[in-house]
């Protein structure tokens, strides 16, 4: 990239600064050299390789936005997005682990934590502790604020009872940002965010889901039976947890967008390579216009999706309101990822339908983009409300 463009006030959103380029290249190299060799086995076993988490901590990728004064990398949200994209290009499970850590858990702690909480938890999040974000329950998914997990203040502790479902990173996590209600009759105004450690009395990780995609990312139930949480571990104010939940998930959606463009790009790259190698009717299938047009369409959609992700991430770093754009980003990137990965399977022909080739995994991994952190219906609802001014 010409030096003159880097500092240009109206540089393209995809123009990376020197620091961003260096960061992206480092993450890409790590994903290629270290993660790629484990991908197939992790998917088969449904377990994430622990050494990769340790190395991600060492590279500073689990505390990208944590200020250096708390032991983090002192980076930007945009850099976190680059990391999620590069990890997901190789493995969407690796992508979501880094995504939840940075865009949900660390972000919420940095923004809503008091000084004592930041001093206690942020250095751990940057160096060794995996985080998880526990909002959903069996009966409250899209209707998240109908949650039933109860929190009662008893002396210097809150006592939590209930069950959480679908919690990403639950097997590996040491810290959970967990939402419970002080009074279901108060509706969303009873919801409170708690910092719950995995060794608090009464806290258990339950059943692990056997999933279609992102199989190496753990998704589990949480069981709270008289789980005792110190009063000081309320994140933000009691009864204001709904604000933390909404605002954190708004940022998180850009992260899912980054995961989706990574997945789409990973599948597209395999499709291009295969199309050049595979011969039918005496020539490479990439010489057929039908295949060329498919690859061109895929590349165009990936580029459009990336523009949305990068622009929304840069809006967030610039302190602008990005609510509508984040919803559009998640909605569109998950559609693109589904289409692109599906076409990649078709370009591989019969081989694409087998586990001997990598594209079927991308196809399975893409599906989650339309479901978690607010389904596509919920994103459309948000966009519609904003554009109609209701
Ligand atoms: C792999 C995985 C990881 C996850 N990780 C986490 C996590 O870390 N933390 C966490 O808290 N949660 C997590 N979730 C939960 C996820 O956010 C929910 O599954 C999601 O919000 C949808 O909720 P639901 O499954 O209850 O579906 P439902 O809400 O029951 O939705 C079912 C269908 O109805 C539609 N629908 C619902 N309400 C409306 C409406 N008002 N208008 C139109 N359509 C509607 C939905 O769009 C969907 O198509 C995860 C889920 C999965 C599968």
PDB file of N, CA and C in Angstrom, residues 206-277:
ATOM      1  N   UNK A 206     -22.466 -28.124  32.419  1.00  0.00           N
ATOM      2  CA  UNK A 206     -23.241 -29.330  32.131  1.00  0.00           C
ATOM      3  C   UNK A 206     -22.951 -29.911  30.763  1.00  0.00           C
ATOM      4  N   UNK A 207     -23.989 -30.424  30.138  1.00  0.00           N
ATOM      5  CA  UNK A 207     -23.880 -31.152  28.867  1.00  0.00           C
ATOM      6  C   UNK A 207     -23.248 -30.306  27.754  1.00  0.00           C
ATOM      7  N   UNK A 208     -22.377 -30.968  26.998  1.00  0.00           N
ATOM      8  CA  UNK A 208     -21.762 -30.304  25.849  1.00  0.00           C
ATOM      9  C   UNK A 208     -22.547 -30.703  24.601  1.00  0.00           C
ATOM     10  N   UNK A 209     -22.860 -29.725  23.766  1.00  0.00           N
ATOM     11  CA  UNK A 209     -23.665 -30.014  22.570  1.00  0.00           C
ATOM     12  C   UNK A 209     -22.827 -30.701  21.489  1.00  0.00           C
ATOM     13  N   UNK A 210     -23.468 -31.619  20.759  1.00  0.00           N
ATOM     14  CA  UNK A 210     -22.836 -32.286  19.616  1.00  0.00           C
ATOM     15  C   UNK A 210     -23.371 -31.568  18.381  1.00  0.00           C
ATOM     16  N   UNK A 211     -22.526 -30.752  17.745  1.00  0.00           N
ATOM     17  CA  UNK A 211     -23.051 -29.782  16.782  1.00  0.00           C
ATOM     18  C   UNK A 211     -22.747 -30.108  15.311  1.00  0.00           C
ATOM     19  N   UNK A 212     -23.520 -29.431  14.439  1.00  0.00           N
ATOM     20  CA  UNK A 212     -23.320 -29.514  12.991  1.00  0.00           C
ATOM     21  C   UNK A 212     -21.980 -28.899  12.593  1.00  0.00           C
ATOM     22  N   UNK A 213     -21.730 -27.703  13.098  1.00  0.00           N
ATOM     23  CA  UNK A 213     -20.507 -26.981  12.717  1.00  0.00           C
ATOM     24  C   UNK A 213     -19.819 -26.411  13.935  1.00  0.00           C
ATOM     25  N   UNK A 214     -18.787 -25.615  13.696  1.00  0.00           N
ATOM     26  CA  UNK A 214     -17.885 -25.115  14.755  1.00  0.00           C
ATOM     27  C   UNK A 214     -17.785 -26.135  15.890  1.00  0.00           C
ATOM     28  N   UNK A 215     -17.476 -27.366  15.490  1.00  0.00           N
ATOM     29  CA  UNK A 215     -17.520 -28.483  16.441  1.00  0.00           C
ATOM     30  C   UNK A 215     -16.422 -28.422  17.499  1.00  0.00           C
ATOM     31  N   UNK A 216     -15.307 -27.785  17.170  1.00  0.00           N
ATOM     32  CA  UNK A 216     -14.206 -27.730  18.144  1.00  0.00           C
ATOM     33  C   UNK A 216     -14.421 -26.642  19.195  1.00  0.00           C
ATOM     34  N   UNK A 217     -15.392 -25.786  18.940  1.00  0.00           N
ATOM     35  CA  UNK A 217     -15.734 -24.761  19.934  1.00  0.00           C
ATOM     36  C   UNK A 217     -16.739 -25.388  20.901  1.00  0.00           C
ATOM     37  N   UNK A 218     -16.440 -25.362  22.203  1.00  0.00           N
ATOM     38  CA  UNK A 218     -17.365 -26.007  23.141  1.00  0.00           C
ATOM     39  C   UNK A 218     -18.613 -25.140  23.336  1.00  0.00           C
ATOM     40  N   UNK A 219     -19.763 -25.788  23.347  1.00  0.00           N
ATOM     41  CA  UNK A 219     -21.052 -25.126  23.586  1.00  0.00           C
ATOM     42  C   UNK A 219     -21.754 -25.944  24.653  1.00  0.00           C
ATOM     43  N   UNK A 220     -21.938 -25.373  25.833  1.00  0.00           N
ATOM     44  CA  UNK A 220     -22.443 -26.193  26.949  1.00  0.00           C
ATOM     45  C   UNK A 220     -23.540 -25.490  27.727  1.00  0.00           C
ATOM     46  N   UNK A 221     -24.195 -26.352  28.510  1.00  0.00           N
ATOM     47  CA  UNK A 221     -25.166 -25.875  29.493  1.00  0.00           C
ATOM     48  C   UNK A 221     -24.390 -25.460  30.752  1.00  0.00           C
ATOM     49  N   UNK A 222     -24.916 -24.484  31.478  1.00  0.00           N
ATOM     50  CA  UNK A 222     -24.347 -24.124  32.787  1.00  0.00           C
ATOM     51  C   UNK A 222     -25.421 -24.376  33.835  1.00  0.00           C
ATOM     52  N   UNK A 223     -24.998 -24.943  34.954  1.00  0.00           N
ATOM     53  CA  UNK A 223     -25.946 -25.231  36.035  1.00  0.00           C
ATOM     54  C   UNK A 223     -25.555 -24.420  37.264  1.00  0.00           C
ATOM     55  N   UNK A 224     -26.505 -23.656  37.784  1.00  0.00           N
ATOM     56  CA  UNK A 224     -26.244 -22.837  38.971  1.00  0.00           C
ATOM     57  C   UNK A 224     -27.151 -23.312  40.093  1.00  0.00           C
ATOM     58  N   UNK A 225     -26.553 -23.929  41.089  1.00  0.00           N
ATOM     59  CA  UNK A 225     -27.339 -24.417  42.230  1.00  0.00           C
ATOM     60  C   UNK A 225     -26.829 -23.740  43.485  1.00  0.00           C
ATOM     61  N   UNK A 226     -27.573 -22.744  43.942  1.00  0.00           N
ATOM     62  CA  UNK A 226     -27.110 -21.928  45.067  1.00  0.00           C
ATOM     63  C   UNK A 226     -25.671 -21.468  44.840  1.00  0.00           C
ATOM     64  N   UNK A 227     -25.412 -20.995  43.641  1.00  0.00           N
ATOM     65  CA  UNK A 227     -24.060 -20.534  43.292  1.00  0.00           C
ATOM     66  C   UNK A 227     -23.794 -19.186  43.970  1.00  0.00           C
ATOM     67  N   UNK A 228     -22.719 -19.139  44.758  1.00  0.00           N
ATOM     68  CA  UNK A 228     -22.458 -17.940  45.552  1.00  0.00           C
ATOM     69  C   UNK A 228     -21.453 -17.026  44.842  1.00  0.00           C
ATOM     70  N   UNK A 229     -21.902 -15.814  44.606  1.00  0.00           N
ATOM     71  CA  UNK A 229     -21.093 -14.827  43.876  1.00  0.00           C
ATOM     72  C   UNK A 229     -20.929 -13.596  44.768  1.00  0.00           C
ATOM     73  N   UNK A 230     -19.692 -13.174  45.048  1.00  0.00           N
ATOM     74  CA  UNK A 230     -19.505 -11.989  45.894  1.00  0.00           C
ATOM     75  C   UNK A 230     -20.245 -10.778  45.324  1.00  0.00           C
ATOM     76  N   UNK A 231     -20.765  -9.961  46.235  1.00  0.00           N
ATOM     77  CA  UNK A 231     -21.504  -8.754  45.839  1.00  0.00           C
ATOM     78  C   UNK A 231     -20.663  -7.849  44.920  1.00  0.00           C
ATOM     79  N   UNK A 232     -19.361  -7.859  45.180  1.00  0.00           N
ATOM     80  CA  UNK A 232     -18.457  -7.021  44.381  1.00  0.00           C
ATOM     81  C   UNK A 232     -18.338  -7.495  42.937  1.00  0.00           C
ATOM     82  N   UNK A 233     -18.881  -8.683  42.641  1.00  0.00           N
ATOM     83  CA  UNK A 233     -18.755  -9.201  41.280  1.00  0.00           C
ATOM     84  C   UNK A 233     -19.939  -8.868  40.378  1.00  0.00           C
ATOM     85  N   UNK A 234     -20.728  -7.885  40.794  1.00  0.00           N
ATOM     86  CA  UNK A 234     -21.740  -7.362  39.864  1.00  0.00           C
ATOM     87  C   UNK A 234     -20.996  -6.487  38.862  1.00  0.00           C
ATOM     88  N   UNK A 235     -21.233  -6.734  37.576  1.00  0.00           N
ATOM     89  CA  UNK A 235     -20.626  -5.913  36.530  1.00  0.00           C
ATOM     90  C   UNK A 235     -21.607  -4.780  36.211  1.00  0.00           C
ATOM     91  N   UNK A 236     -21.132  -3.550  36.316  1.00  0.00           N
ATOM     92  CA  UNK A 236     -22.044  -2.409  36.154  1.00  0.00           C
ATOM     93  C   UNK A 236     -22.946  -2.332  37.381  1.00  0.00           C
ATOM     94  N   UNK A 237     -24.184  -1.888  37.178  1.00  0.00           N
ATOM     95  CA  UNK A 237     -25.090  -1.731  38.332  1.00  0.00           C
ATOM     96  C   UNK A 237     -26.154  -2.824  38.362  1.00  0.00           C
ATOM     97  N   UNK A 238     -26.617  -3.191  39.585  1.00  0.00           N
ATOM     98  CA  UNK A 238     -27.727  -4.153  39.648  1.00  0.00           C
ATOM     99  C   UNK A 238     -28.923  -3.598  38.868  1.00  0.00           C
ATOM    100  N   UNK A 239     -29.557  -4.457  38.095  1.00  0.00           N
ATOM    101  CA  UNK A 239     -30.731  -4.025  37.322  1.00  0.00           C
ATOM    102  C   UNK A 239     -30.387  -3.339  35.999  1.00  0.00           C
ATOM    103  N   UNK A 240     -29.088  -3.165  35.745  1.00  0.00           N
ATOM    104  CA  UNK A 240     -28.695  -2.512  34.476  1.00  0.00           C
ATOM    105  C   UNK A 240     -27.993  -3.477  33.522  1.00  0.00           C
ATOM    106  N   UNK A 241     -28.138  -4.756  33.832  1.00  0.00           N
ATOM    107  CA  UNK A 241     -27.459  -5.760  33.000  1.00  0.00           C
ATOM    108  C   UNK A 241     -27.976  -5.779  31.565  1.00  0.00           C
ATOM    109  N   UNK A 242     -29.250  -5.391  31.374  1.00  0.00           N
ATOM    110  CA  UNK A 242     -29.813  -5.422  30.015  1.00  0.00           C
ATOM    111  C   UNK A 242     -29.026  -4.506  29.083  1.00  0.00           C
ATOM    112  N   UNK A 243     -28.551  -3.392  29.627  1.00  0.00           N
ATOM    113  CA  UNK A 243     -27.794  -2.425  28.820  1.00  0.00           C
ATOM    114  C   UNK A 243     -26.448  -3.035  28.404  1.00  0.00           C
ATOM    115  N   UNK A 244     -25.833  -3.739  29.366  1.00  0.00           N
ATOM    116  CA  UNK A 244     -24.551  -4.396  29.068  1.00  0.00           C
ATOM    117  C   UNK A 244     -24.772  -5.465  27.998  1.00  0.00           C
ATOM    118  N   UNK A 245     -25.852  -6.239  28.171  1.00  0.00           N
ATOM    119  CA  UNK A 245     -26.132  -7.320  27.212  1.00  0.00           C
ATOM    120  C   UNK A 245     -26.341  -6.751  25.804  1.00  0.00           C
ATOM    121  N   UNK A 246     -27.184  -5.738  25.700  1.00  0.00           N
ATOM    122  CA  UNK A 246     -27.502  -5.178  24.377  1.00  0.00           C
ATOM    123  C   UNK A 246     -26.263  -4.582  23.729  1.00  0.00           C
ATOM    124  N   UNK A 247     -25.565  -3.759  24.494  1.00  0.00           N
ATOM    125  CA  UNK A 247     -24.462  -3.012  23.877  1.00  0.00           C
ATOM    126  C   UNK A 247     -23.272  -3.908  23.560  1.00  0.00           C
ATOM    127  N   UNK A 248     -23.048  -4.916  24.400  1.00  0.00           N
ATOM    128  CA  UNK A 248     -21.940  -5.834  24.111  1.00  0.00           C
ATOM    129  C   UNK A 248     -22.253  -6.647  22.859  1.00  0.00           C
ATOM    130  N   UNK A 249     -23.490  -7.111  22.761  1.00  0.00           N
ATOM    131  CA  UNK A 249     -23.845  -7.925  21.589  1.00  0.00           C
ATOM    132  C   UNK A 249     -23.810  -7.111  20.290  1.00  0.00           C
ATOM    133  N   UNK A 250     -24.079  -5.815  20.391  1.00  0.00           N
ATOM    134  CA  UNK A 250     -23.967  -4.975  19.190  1.00  0.00           C
ATOM    135  C   UNK A 250     -22.554  -5.036  18.627  1.00  0.00           C
ATOM    136  N   UNK A 251     -21.569  -4.958  19.531  1.00  0.00           N
ATOM    137  CA  UNK A 251     -20.177  -5.042  19.089  1.00  0.00           C
ATOM    138  C   UNK A 251     -19.858  -6.456  18.619  1.00  0.00           C
ATOM    139  N   UNK A 252     -20.386  -7.420  19.371  1.00  0.00           N
ATOM    140  CA  UNK A 252     -20.118  -8.824  19.043  1.00  0.00           C
ATOM    141  C   UNK A 252     -20.551  -9.173  17.631  1.00  0.00           C
ATOM    142  N   UNK A 253     -21.613  -8.548  17.168  1.00  0.00           N
ATOM    143  CA  UNK A 253     -22.125  -8.871  15.824  1.00  0.00           C
ATOM    144  C   UNK A 253     -21.124  -8.547  14.729  1.00  0.00           C
ATOM    145  N   UNK A 254     -20.320  -7.529  14.965  1.00  0.00           N
ATOM    146  CA  UNK A 254     -19.282  -7.211  13.962  1.00  0.00           C
ATOM    147  C   UNK A 254     -18.261  -8.362  13.961  1.00  0.00           C
ATOM    148  N   UNK A 255     -18.009  -8.900  15.151  1.00  0.00           N
ATOM    149  CA  UNK A 255     -17.093 -10.038  15.259  1.00  0.00           C
ATOM    150  C   UNK A 255     -17.608 -11.249  14.499  1.00  0.00           C
ATOM    151  N   UNK A 256     -18.909 -11.503  14.595  1.00  0.00           N
ATOM    152  CA  UNK A 256     -19.473 -12.636  13.842  1.00  0.00           C
ATOM    153  C   UNK A 256     -19.362 -12.353  12.344  1.00  0.00           C
ATOM    154  N   UNK A 257     -19.532 -11.098  11.963  1.00  0.00           N
ATOM    155  CA  UNK A 257     -19.328 -10.718  10.560  1.00  0.00           C
ATOM    156  C   UNK A 257     -17.907 -11.068  10.115  1.00  0.00           C
ATOM    157  N   UNK A 258     -16.938 -10.788  10.981  1.00  0.00           N
ATOM    158  CA  UNK A 258     -15.536 -11.100  10.654  1.00  0.00           C
ATOM    159  C   UNK A 258     -15.341 -12.609  10.537  1.00  0.00           C
ATOM    160  N   UNK A 259     -16.005 -13.353  11.429  1.00  0.00           N
ATOM    161  CA  UNK A 259     -15.909 -14.812  11.351  1.00  0.00           C
ATOM    162  C   UNK A 259     -16.456 -15.290   9.994  1.00  0.00           C
ATOM    163  N   UNK A 260     -17.584 -14.710   9.577  1.00  0.00           N
ATOM    164  CA  UNK A 260     -18.237 -15.150   8.339  1.00  0.00           C
ATOM    165  C   UNK A 260     -17.401 -14.821   7.098  1.00  0.00           C
ATOM    166  N   UNK A 261     -16.765 -13.635   7.079  1.00  0.00           N
ATOM    167  CA  UNK A 261     -15.950 -13.345   5.875  1.00  0.00           C
ATOM    168  C   UNK A 261     -14.692 -14.223   5.868  1.00  0.00           C
ATOM    169  N   UNK A 262     -14.203 -14.580   7.055  1.00  0.00           N
ATOM    170  CA  UNK A 262     -13.061 -15.496   7.120  1.00  0.00           C
ATOM    171  C   UNK A 262     -13.443 -16.868   6.578  1.00  0.00           C
ATOM    172  N   UNK A 263     -14.589 -17.364   7.012  1.00  0.00           N
ATOM    173  CA  UNK A 263     -15.075 -18.677   6.550  1.00  0.00           C
ATOM    174  C   UNK A 263     -15.275 -18.656   5.023  1.00  0.00           C
ATOM    175  N   UNK A 264     -15.925 -17.596   4.532  1.00  0.00           N
ATOM    176  CA  UNK A 264     -16.195 -17.503   3.087  1.00  0.00           C
ATOM    177  C   UNK A 264     -14.883 -17.469   2.294  1.00  0.00           C
ATOM    178  N   UNK A 265     -13.930 -16.691   2.787  1.00  0.00           N
ATOM    179  CA  UNK A 265     -12.655 -16.579   2.070  1.00  0.00           C
ATOM    180  C   UNK A 265     -11.893 -17.905   2.076  1.00  0.00           C
ATOM    181  N   UNK A 266     -11.914 -18.579   3.228  1.00  0.00           N
ATOM    182  CA  UNK A 266     -11.215 -19.863   3.313  1.00  0.00           C
ATOM    183  C   UNK A 266     -11.763 -20.848   2.294  1.00  0.00           C
ATOM    184  N   UNK A 267     -13.102 -20.921   2.188  1.00  0.00           N
ATOM    185  CA  UNK A 267     -13.731 -21.860   1.247  1.00  0.00           C
ATOM    186  C   UNK A 267     -13.464 -21.438  -0.198  1.00  0.00           C
ATOM    187  N   UNK A 268     -13.524 -20.145  -0.450  1.00  0.00           N
ATOM    188  CA  UNK A 268     -13.298 -19.622  -1.810  1.00  0.00           C
ATOM    189  C   UNK A 268     -11.877 -19.943  -2.283  1.00  0.00           C
ATOM    190  N   UNK A 269     -10.916 -19.768  -1.404  1.00  0.00           N
ATOM    191  CA  UNK A 269      -9.516 -20.050  -1.781  1.00  0.00           C
ATOM    192  C   UNK A 269      -9.340 -21.518  -2.164  1.00  0.00           C
ATOM    193  N   UNK A 270      -9.974 -22.403  -1.391  1.00  0.00           N
ATOM    194  CA  UNK A 270      -9.906 -23.831  -1.756  1.00  0.00           C
ATOM    195  C   UNK A 270     -10.580 -24.080  -3.105  1.00  0.00           C
ATOM    196  N   UNK A 271     -11.712 -23.398  -3.322  1.00  0.00           N
ATOM    197  CA  UNK A 271     -12.460 -23.612  -4.574  1.00  0.00           C
ATOM    198  C   UNK A 271     -11.632 -23.168  -5.784  1.00  0.00           C
ATOM    199  N   UNK A 272     -10.935 -22.058  -5.661  1.00  0.00           N
ATOM    200  CA  UNK A 272     -10.100 -21.559  -6.773  1.00  0.00           C
ATOM    201  C   UNK A 272      -8.996 -22.574  -7.085  1.00  0.00           C
ATOM    202  N   UNK A 273      -8.344 -23.043  -6.035  1.00  0.00           N
ATOM    203  CA  UNK A 273      -7.227 -23.975  -6.206  1.00  0.00           C
ATOM    204  C   UNK A 273      -7.719 -25.263  -6.888  1.00  0.00           C
ATOM    205  N   UNK A 274      -8.850 -25.764  -6.390  1.00  0.00           N
ATOM    206  CA  UNK A 274      -9.369 -27.021  -6.934  1.00  0.00           C
ATOM    207  C   UNK A 274      -9.808 -26.842  -8.391  1.00  0.00           C
ATOM    208  N   UNK A 275     -10.433 -25.691  -8.668  1.00  0.00           N
ATOM    209  CA  UNK A 275     -10.927 -25.447 -10.030  1.00  0.00           C
ATOM    210  C   UNK A 275      -9.767 -25.421 -11.034  1.00  0.00           C
ATOM    211  N   UNK A 276      -8.612 -24.966 -10.600  1.00  0.00           N
ATOM    212  CA  UNK A 276      -7.457 -24.927 -11.508  1.00  0.00           C
ATOM    213  C   UNK A 276      -6.856 -26.325 -11.690  1.00  0.00           C
ATOM    214  N   UNK A 277      -6.977 -27.167 -10.659  1.00  0.00           N
ATOM    215  CA  UNK A 277      -6.347 -28.497 -10.710  1.00  0.00           C
ATOM    216  C   UNK A 277      -7.229 -29.553 -11.386  1.00  0.00           C
TER     217      UNK A 277
END
